[in-house]
Coordinates of C-alpha atoms in Angstrom, one line a residue:
M13 CA 94.3 317.4 83.7
A14 CA 95.3 314.5 81.5
N15 CA 97.8 313.2 84.0
G16 CA 95.3 313.7 86.8
G17 CA 92.8 311.7 84.9
R18 CA 95.3 308.8 84.4
R19 CA 96.1 308.9 88.1
T20 CA 92.4 308.7 89.0
K21 CA 91.8 305.8 86.6
G22 CA 94.8 304.1 88.1
A23 CA 93.6 304.5 91.6
V24 CA 90.1 303.1 90.7
S25 CA 91.7 300.1 89.0
A26 CA 93.7 299.4 92.1
R27 CA 90.6 299.6 94.2
L28 CA 88.8 297.3 91.9
E29 CA 91.6 294.8 92.1
R30 CA 91.4 295.0 95.9
V31 CA 87.7 294.3 95.8
K32 CA 88.4 291.2 93.6
E33 CA 90.9 290.0 96.1
L34 CA 88.5 290.4 99.1
F35 CA 85.5 289.0 97.3
P36 CA 86.6 286.5 94.6
E37 CA 83.1 285.0 94.6
V38 CA 81.6 288.1 92.9
V39 CA 84.1 288.1 90.0
A40 CA 82.6 287.2 86.6
G41 CA 85.4 287.0 84.1
E42 CA 87.1 290.3 84.3
A43 CA 84.1 292.1 85.6
I44 CA 82.4 292.4 89.0
D45 CA 78.9 291.2 89.7
W46 CA 77.7 294.3 91.6
E47 CA 74.4 292.8 92.7
R48 CA 76.2 289.9 94.2
L49 CA 78.7 292.2 95.9
K50 CA 75.8 294.1 97.5
K51 CA 74.5 290.9 98.9
E52 CA 77.9 289.9 100.2
L53 CA 78.1 293.3 102.0
G54 CA 74.7 292.9 103.5
Y55 CA 73.3 295.8 101.6
E56 CA 69.6 295.7 100.9
E57 CA 67.6 298.3 99.0
Q58 CA 64.3 297.0 100.4
D59 CA 62.9 294.5 103.0
E60 CA 63.5 290.9 102.1
V61 CA 60.4 289.1 100.7
Y62 CA 59.6 285.5 100.1
G63 CA 60.0 284.5 96.4
F64 CA 61.3 282.0 93.9
T65 CA 63.7 283.2 91.3
W66 CA 66.5 282.0 89.1
P67 CA 68.7 283.4 86.3
G68 CA 66.6 284.0 83.2
K69 CA 63.2 284.0 84.8
A70 CA 62.3 287.5 83.5
G71 CA 63.2 286.3 80.0
A72 CA 61.1 283.2 80.4
K73 CA 58.1 285.3 81.4
Q74 CA 58.6 287.5 78.4
L75 CA 58.9 284.5 76.1
A76 CA 55.5 283.3 77.4
E77 CA 53.9 286.6 76.2
T78 CA 55.8 286.9 72.9
P79 CA 53.4 286.4 69.9
T80 CA 53.8 283.2 68.0
I81 CA 55.8 283.2 64.8
G82 CA 54.4 279.9 63.7
A83 CA 51.3 278.6 61.9
L84 CA 49.5 275.3 61.7
R85 CA 49.7 273.6 58.3
P86 CA 47.2 270.7 57.9
D87 CA 48.8 267.4 56.8
R88 CA 45.9 265.3 55.5
A89 CA 48.2 262.5 54.1
A90 CA 49.6 261.7 57.6
S91 CA 46.1 262.0 59.2
K92 CA 43.5 259.3 59.8
R93 CA 39.8 259.9 59.3
W94 CA 40.3 263.6 58.8
E95 CA 36.6 264.3 57.9
T96 CA 35.1 262.8 61.1
T97 CA 37.7 262.9 63.9
N98 CA 37.9 265.5 66.7
N99 CA 41.4 264.5 67.7
W100 CA 44.5 266.5 66.8
Y101 CA 48.2 265.6 66.5
I102 CA 50.6 268.6 66.2
E103 CA 54.2 268.1 65.1
G104 CA 56.5 270.9 66.2
D105 CA 57.8 273.0 69.1
N106 CA 55.3 272.8 71.9
L107 CA 55.6 276.4 73.0
E108 CA 54.6 277.6 69.6
A109 CA 51.8 275.0 69.5
L110 CA 50.5 276.1 72.9
K111 CA 50.4 279.7 71.7
L112 CA 48.7 278.7 68.4
L113 CA 46.1 276.7 70.4
R114 CA 45.0 279.8 72.3
A115 CA 43.1 280.9 69.2
S116 CA 41.0 277.8 69.1
H117 CA 41.1 276.2 72.6
E118 CA 41.7 278.9 75.2
G119 CA 39.7 278.0 78.3
S120 CA 38.3 274.8 76.8
V121 CA 40.9 272.1 77.7
Q122 CA 39.5 270.0 80.6
M123 CA 42.7 268.1 81.5
I124 CA 46.4 268.4 80.7
Y125 CA 48.9 265.6 81.3
I126 CA 52.6 266.1 80.6
D127 CA 55.7 264.0 81.1
P128 CA 58.4 266.6 80.5
P129 CA 62.2 265.9 80.5
Y130 CA 63.3 265.2 84.1
N131 CA 66.6 267.2 83.8
T132 CA 68.7 264.2 84.6
G133 CA 71.8 265.5 82.8
K134 CA 70.9 265.0 79.1
A135 CA 70.9 267.9 76.8
F136 CA 67.5 269.6 76.3
T137 CA 65.7 269.1 73.0
Y138 CA 63.4 272.0 73.7
K139 CA 65.7 275.0 73.3
D140 CA 63.3 277.7 72.2
N141 CA 65.5 278.3 69.1
W142 CA 62.8 280.0 67.1
R143 CA 64.6 283.2 68.1
K144 CA 68.0 284.2 69.3
R145 CA 68.4 283.8 73.1
K146 CA 70.1 286.3 75.3
R147 CA 73.4 285.1 76.7
A148 CA 73.8 284.8 80.4
A149 CA 75.1 288.0 82.0
S150 CA 78.0 286.4 83.7
H151 CA 80.0 283.1 84.1
I152 CA 78.4 282.8 87.5
E153 CA 74.9 282.9 86.0
Q154 CA 76.0 280.5 83.3
E155 CA 77.0 278.0 85.9
E156 CA 73.7 278.3 87.8
A157 CA 71.8 277.9 84.6
R158 CA 73.7 274.7 83.8
V159 CA 72.2 273.0 86.9
H160 CA 68.5 274.1 87.2
A161 CA 67.8 277.4 85.5
G162 CA 67.9 276.1 82.0
W163 CA 65.1 273.6 82.8
L164 CA 63.0 276.1 84.6
N165 CA 63.4 278.6 81.8
M166 CA 62.2 275.9 79.4
M167 CA 59.2 274.9 81.5
Y168 CA 58.0 278.3 82.8
P169 CA 56.6 279.8 79.5
R170 CA 55.0 276.5 78.5
L171 CA 53.1 276.1 81.8
W172 CA 52.2 279.8 81.7
V173 CA 50.5 279.4 78.3
A174 CA 49.1 276.0 79.2
K175 CA 47.2 277.6 82.1
A176 CA 45.3 279.8 79.6
L177 CA 44.1 276.8 77.7
L178 CA 42.7 275.1 80.8
A179 CA 38.9 275.3 81.5
E180 CA 37.8 276.8 84.8
T181 CA 36.9 273.3 85.9
G182 CA 40.1 271.7 84.6
A183 CA 43.3 270.3 86.0
I184 CA 46.9 269.7 85.0
F185 CA 49.0 266.6 86.0
I186 CA 52.8 266.7 85.6
S187 CA 55.1 263.7 86.0
I188 CA 58.5 264.4 87.5
D189 CA 61.2 262.9 89.7
D190 CA 63.3 264.1 92.6
T191 CA 65.7 266.2 90.4
E192 CA 63.2 269.0 89.8
Q193 CA 60.2 268.1 91.9
A194 CA 60.8 270.8 94.5
N195 CA 61.5 273.5 91.9
L196 CA 58.4 272.4 89.8
K197 CA 56.2 272.7 92.9
K198 CA 57.4 276.3 93.6
M199 CA 57.0 277.2 90.0
C200 CA 53.5 275.8 89.8
D201 CA 52.5 277.5 93.0
E202 CA 53.4 280.8 91.3
I203 CA 51.8 280.1 87.9
F204 CA 48.6 278.3 89.0
G205 CA 48.3 279.6 92.6
E206 CA 49.2 277.8 95.8
R207 CA 45.6 277.5 96.8
N208 CA 44.9 275.6 93.5
F209 CA 47.3 272.8 94.5
V210 CA 45.3 269.5 94.6
A211 CA 47.9 266.9 95.5
T212 CA 51.2 265.3 94.8
F213 CA 50.5 261.7 93.8
I214 CA 53.2 259.1 94.2
W215 CA 53.4 256.5 91.4
Q216 CA 55.1 253.2 92.2
R217 CA 56.8 252.8 88.9
A218 CA 59.0 249.8 89.9
F219 CA 58.5 247.0 92.4
S220 CA 61.9 245.3 92.5
P221 CA 64.9 246.8 94.3
V222 CA 68.1 247.8 92.4
N223 CA 70.9 246.7 94.7
M224 CA 73.6 248.5 92.8
N225 CA 72.2 251.7 94.1
K226 CA 74.3 252.7 97.1
F227 CA 71.9 254.4 99.5
A228 CA 68.3 253.8 98.3
S229 CA 66.6 252.1 95.4
R230 CA 64.1 254.7 94.2
N231 CA 61.0 253.1 92.8
H232 CA 58.6 256.0 92.5
D233 CA 57.9 259.2 90.5
F234 CA 55.8 262.2 91.5
I235 CA 52.7 263.5 89.7
L236 CA 51.9 267.0 90.7
C237 CA 48.2 268.1 90.2
Y238 CA 46.9 271.6 90.1
A239 CA 43.4 273.0 89.4
K240 CA 42.7 276.0 87.2
N241 CA 40.2 277.0 89.9
I242 CA 40.0 274.8 93.0
D243 CA 36.5 276.0 93.8
R244 CA 35.2 274.8 90.4
L245 CA 37.4 271.8 89.8
A246 CA 35.6 268.8 88.2
W247 CA 36.7 265.8 90.2
Y248 CA 34.7 262.5 89.6
G249 CA 36.6 260.2 91.9
L250 CA 37.4 256.5 91.3
P251 CA 34.7 253.9 90.6
R252 CA 34.1 251.6 93.5
D253 CA 35.8 248.3 92.9
S254 CA 34.8 244.8 94.0
E255 CA 37.3 244.8 96.8
A256 CA 35.7 247.9 98.4
N257 CA 32.2 246.6 97.9
G258 CA 33.3 243.2 99.3
R259 CA 33.8 244.7 102.7
Y260 CA 30.0 245.1 103.0
A261 CA 27.9 242.2 104.3
N262 CA 24.4 241.6 105.8
P263 CA 24.7 239.2 108.7
D264 CA 21.4 240.4 110.2
N265 CA 19.5 240.2 106.9
D266 CA 18.7 244.0 107.1
P267 CA 16.2 244.8 104.3
R268 CA 18.3 247.8 103.3
G269 CA 21.0 245.4 102.1
P270 CA 24.8 245.0 102.8
W271 CA 26.5 247.2 105.4
M272 CA 29.7 247.5 107.3
S273 CA 30.1 248.8 110.8
G274 CA 32.2 251.7 112.0
D275 CA 33.7 252.8 115.4
L276 CA 31.1 254.7 117.5
S277 CA 33.7 256.3 119.8
V278 CA 35.8 259.4 119.0
G279 CA 38.1 261.8 120.7
P280 CA 38.6 264.2 122.3
P281 CA 35.8 263.7 124.9
I282 CA 32.7 266.0 124.9
P283 CA 30.7 265.8 128.2
E284 CA 27.3 265.6 126.6
K285 CA 28.4 262.6 124.5
I286 CA 29.7 260.6 127.4
Y287 CA 27.0 258.2 128.7
D288 CA 26.5 254.5 129.4
I289 CA 24.9 252.2 126.7
V290 CA 23.1 249.0 127.7
T291 CA 23.5 246.3 125.1
P292 CA 20.5 244.0 124.2
G293 CA 22.3 241.3 126.3
G294 CA 22.3 243.5 129.4
R295 CA 25.9 244.6 129.3
V296 CA 26.7 248.2 130.2
V297 CA 29.3 249.8 127.9
S298 CA 31.0 253.2 128.3
P299 CA 33.3 255.0 125.9
P300 CA 37.0 254.3 126.3
S301 CA 39.0 256.7 128.5
G302 CA 39.7 259.9 126.7
Y303 CA 36.9 259.3 124.2
C304 CA 33.2 259.9 123.9
W305 CA 30.5 258.5 121.6
R306 CA 30.1 260.2 118.2
V307 CA 26.4 261.1 118.9
T308 CA 24.4 262.4 121.8
K309 CA 22.3 260.0 123.9
E310 CA 19.1 261.2 122.1
R311 CA 20.6 260.6 118.6
F312 CA 21.8 257.2 119.7
A313 CA 18.3 256.2 120.7
E314 CA 17.1 257.2 117.2
L315 CA 19.8 255.2 115.5
A316 CA 19.1 252.1 117.7
A317 CA 15.4 252.3 116.9
D318 CA 16.2 252.4 113.2
N319 CA 18.4 249.3 113.5
R320 CA 21.6 251.2 112.7
I321 CA 23.5 250.1 115.7
W322 CA 25.3 246.7 115.7
F323 CA 26.1 245.0 119.0
G324 CA 27.8 242.0 117.5
K325 CA 26.4 238.5 116.7
H326 CA 25.4 237.7 120.3
G327 CA 24.2 241.2 121.2
N328 CA 26.8 242.0 123.8
G329 CA 29.6 243.6 121.8
V330 CA 30.7 247.2 121.8
P331 CA 28.2 249.2 119.8
R332 CA 29.1 250.1 116.3
L333 CA 27.4 252.3 113.6
K334 CA 26.0 250.5 110.5
R335 CA 26.9 252.1 107.2
F336 CA 24.9 250.8 104.2
L337 CA 26.4 250.2 100.8
R338 CA 23.3 251.7 99.1
E339 CA 24.0 255.0 101.0
V340 CA 27.6 255.5 100.2
K341 CA 28.7 257.5 97.1
P342 CA 29.3 255.5 94.0
T343 CA 32.9 256.7 93.8
M344 CA 36.0 256.6 96.0
T345 CA 38.4 259.4 96.8
P346 CA 41.9 258.4 95.5
L347 CA 44.8 257.9 97.8
T348 CA 47.9 259.9 97.1
I349 CA 50.0 256.7 96.7
W350 CA 49.2 254.9 93.4
T351 CA 50.6 251.4 93.6
H352 CA 51.8 249.3 90.6
D353 CA 49.0 246.8 91.0
E354 CA 46.4 249.6 90.6
V355 CA 47.9 251.7 87.7
S356 CA 50.7 249.4 86.4
H357 CA 54.5 250.0 86.3
S358 CA 57.3 250.9 83.9
Q359 CA 58.0 247.3 82.9
E360 CA 54.4 246.7 82.0
A361 CA 54.4 250.0 80.0
K362 CA 57.3 248.8 77.9
K363 CA 55.7 245.5 77.4
E364 CA 52.3 246.9 76.2
L365 CA 54.1 249.3 73.8
K366 CA 56.3 246.5 72.5
E367 CA 53.3 244.2 71.9
L368 CA 51.7 247.0 69.8
F369 CA 54.8 247.1 67.6
D370 CA 55.0 243.4 67.0
G371 CA 57.7 242.8 69.6
M372 CA 59.9 245.8 68.8
A373 CA 61.0 248.2 71.5
V374 CA 60.5 251.6 69.9
M375 CA 60.7 253.8 73.1
D376 CA 62.6 253.4 76.3
Y377 CA 60.5 255.0 79.0
P378 CA 56.8 255.1 78.1
K379 CA 54.1 255.6 80.8
P380 CA 51.5 252.9 81.4
V381 CA 48.1 253.3 79.8
K382 CA 46.4 252.6 83.2
L383 CA 48.3 255.4 84.9
I384 CA 47.1 258.1 82.5
Q385 CA 43.7 256.5 82.2
R386 CA 43.2 257.1 85.9
M387 CA 43.8 260.8 85.5
V388 CA 41.5 260.9 82.6
A389 CA 38.7 259.2 84.5
L390 CA 39.3 261.4 87.6
T391 CA 38.8 264.7 85.8
T392 CA 37.0 264.2 82.5
K393 CA 33.8 262.8 81.0
D394 CA 31.5 263.2 77.9
D395 CA 33.2 265.2 75.2
D396 CA 36.0 266.8 77.3
V397 CA 39.3 267.7 75.7
I398 CA 42.6 266.3 76.9
L399 CA 46.0 267.9 76.0
D400 CA 49.5 266.4 76.2
F401 CA 52.2 268.7 74.9
F402 CA 55.1 266.3 75.6
S403 CA 53.3 263.4 74.1
G404 CA 56.2 261.1 73.3
S405 CA 54.8 257.7 72.2
A406 CA 51.2 259.1 72.6
T407 CA 50.3 257.0 75.6
T408 CA 47.8 259.8 76.6
A409 CA 45.9 259.4 73.3
H410 CA 45.8 255.6 73.9
A411 CA 44.5 256.2 77.4
V412 CA 41.8 258.6 76.1
M413 CA 40.5 256.1 73.5
Q414 CA 40.6 253.2 76.1
Q415 CA 38.6 255.3 78.6
N416 CA 36.0 256.2 76.0
A417 CA 35.6 252.6 75.1
E418 CA 35.0 251.6 78.7
D419 CA 32.6 254.4 79.8
G420 CA 31.0 255.5 76.5
G421 CA 32.6 259.0 76.6
Q422 CA 33.4 261.0 73.5
R423 CA 36.5 262.7 74.8
S424 CA 39.0 264.1 72.3
F425 CA 42.8 264.5 72.5
I426 CA 45.4 267.0 71.4
M427 CA 48.9 265.5 71.2
V428 CA 51.9 267.8 70.6
Q429 CA 55.4 266.4 69.9
L430 CA 58.6 267.8 68.6
P431 CA 59.8 265.6 65.7
E432 CA 63.0 264.5 67.3
R433 CA 65.1 262.3 65.1
M434 CA 65.5 258.7 66.0
V435 CA 69.1 257.3 66.4
K436 CA 70.0 255.6 63.2
T437 CA 71.2 252.4 65.0
S438 CA 67.9 252.0 66.9
A439 CA 65.4 249.3 66.0
A440 CA 62.8 251.9 65.4
Y441 CA 64.9 253.7 62.8
Q442 CA 65.7 250.4 61.1
A443 CA 62.0 249.7 61.0
G444 CA 61.3 253.0 59.1
F445 CA 60.5 255.3 62.0
R446 CA 62.5 258.5 61.5
T447 CA 61.1 260.6 64.3
I448 CA 59.2 260.2 67.6
C449 CA 56.2 261.6 65.8
D450 CA 56.3 258.7 63.4
I451 CA 56.1 256.4 66.4
G452 CA 53.3 258.4 68.1
R453 CA 51.1 258.5 65.1
E454 CA 51.6 254.8 64.4
R455 CA 50.9 254.0 68.1
I456 CA 47.5 255.8 67.9
C457 CA 46.6 253.9 64.8
R458 CA 47.5 250.5 66.2
A459 CA 46.0 251.2 69.7
G460 CA 42.7 252.4 68.2
E461 CA 42.3 249.4 66.0
K462 CA 43.2 247.1 68.9
I463 CA 40.6 248.7 71.2
I464 CA 37.9 248.3 68.5
R465 CA 38.8 244.6 68.0
E466 CA 38.7 243.9 71.8
T467 CA 35.6 246.0 72.6
G468 CA 33.5 245.9 69.4
K469 CA 33.0 249.7 69.8
I470 CA 33.1 250.4 66.0
D471 CA 31.9 254.0 66.5
L472 CA 34.9 254.9 68.6
D473 CA 36.9 258.0 67.4
I474 CA 40.3 256.5 66.6
G475 CA 41.3 259.1 64.0
F476 CA 43.4 262.2 64.3
K477 CA 44.1 265.4 62.2
V478 CA 47.8 266.0 61.8
F479 CA 49.2 269.6 61.8
Q480 CA 52.7 270.7 61.1
I481 CA 54.1 273.9 62.7
E482 CA 55.9 276.1 60.2
R483 CA 57.1 279.6 60.3
K484 CA 54.6 282.3 59.1
S485 CA 55.5 283.5 55.7
K486 CA 57.0 286.9 55.6
Q487 CA 54.8 289.7 54.3
P488 CA 56.3 291.4 51.2
A489 CA 57.6 294.9 51.8
R490 CA 55.3 297.6 50.7

C-alpha cells in the first residue's frame, strides 16, 4: 500500500506539472489558481451576471462593517472658540473617524466633498493599518492589487460608511482624474445606487497647454456627484448672474418688464400645430419644413392677444415667443462643464493659499475656494452640515465660511485629516508646520479672520473643535 501510495502521489504530481505547462497563466508561485483554471477551461458553475469586482473586495466590505477601535479625544488647546463653534476638525484615520461620526451624525450630513488620492503611482498614506491585513491569496492577485485593487479597497469602506452619514436630501461630490474615474463610477453605482447618480462635472483646472505631453494636454478633472436619494435631493441651482439677466431687454416697453424671445417652431411636425400666421405687417408665415409651431392655433391667438408674441421691430418678422425675466426661476441649472473663469483653476488655488500664508507655498495641489463653494451653494443652506474626510489644506472649511458670509447661512463643517508628516526640507516644515493638520487648522484660522475683515460679518462662526483619534483603552481583565 505504501508503494502504491507513493506511485499515486507521483502520478498526481506529474499531472499537475502538465497542467502548469499547458496553463502557465494560472500558476501562482508553486500552486495553481484553481478558480482561474476553471475560467480558462470555460467552466462556469452558474450563468454569467453583470458585476464589478476586484481582489480584496469582500475584505473591504467586511472592513466597512467592522466596529471602530478608536475614540475621539477633545483637544481644546488646538481648538478655536470651543465654547461657541459648531465646526469640527478631526485628526486621524478617516475610516475610523467616519465610523465614530455615525454615533453623532448618522443621516444628518447634507453635503460631502472629498478629494481623495488619485492613484497616480505614489504610495498610499491610508493603509487601514489599525489591524493586520490579510495577504493576497496569490502572486497573480498581488499584481492586480498593485494597479487598481489597492485603491478600490481603500475607497470602498470609506464611501460605504460615508453614505450612512448623508441625509436623505444630501449629496456627495468626489474629485478624481482619468486614472480611477471609471472604477470610481462603477463603485459609486454599487454603493449609492445607479439611479442616484446626478452628474459627472468637468472642472477646467488648467487653461494653458503643456506641450511636453506627447498626445494630449489634459486640463480637466472629474467631479462625480451622487444623491443619497435622488427623489428627495435638495438642489438649489446657481444664482442668476448679470450676464444671464443681461440677455433680457424691453424694446416694446412692455409693462411686465424685460423679456427675451424664443423660437416658436419645433420638430417633429404635428398636423394640428401646422398653420399659417399673418404678421401685423400682412406677411404670411408658415413653420419651416419638417417643423410645426409649439402651440395650437387657438393657443397662439391667446398669446398674441396677451402681447406675448414678438414679430420684430417692424412687425414682419418670424413670430417668436416672449419670455419675461420676472417669470423665470431665480436660479439657473448648472452645466456639467465648469470653466476656470467660473470656478477658478489650479494656479489660482495655489496663489490664494500662498497669500494666506504670507507668500509661502505650504501645499502643492489645493482646490480653489470657488470650486468647492459652488458645490456648497448648490446643495446646502441655513445650518446644514458639510463633511470633508480628505480635507488636506481645509479648502472646504474655507469655502463653507465664505458662503456663509455671502448668503447669511449658518452652515457648519467637519474636516477629517490624517496627520501626515511634512517633508523636513519643505518650506512648511521650516516654518514650523509638522503635519498637514497643522496647515489645515492654521488655514481655517487665517481664512476666517480674513473673511471677517473683508465682509464685516463679526458673528461668523470661524471657530472649530479639534478632536484626536486614539485607540480605545483596553478593559482590564476580570
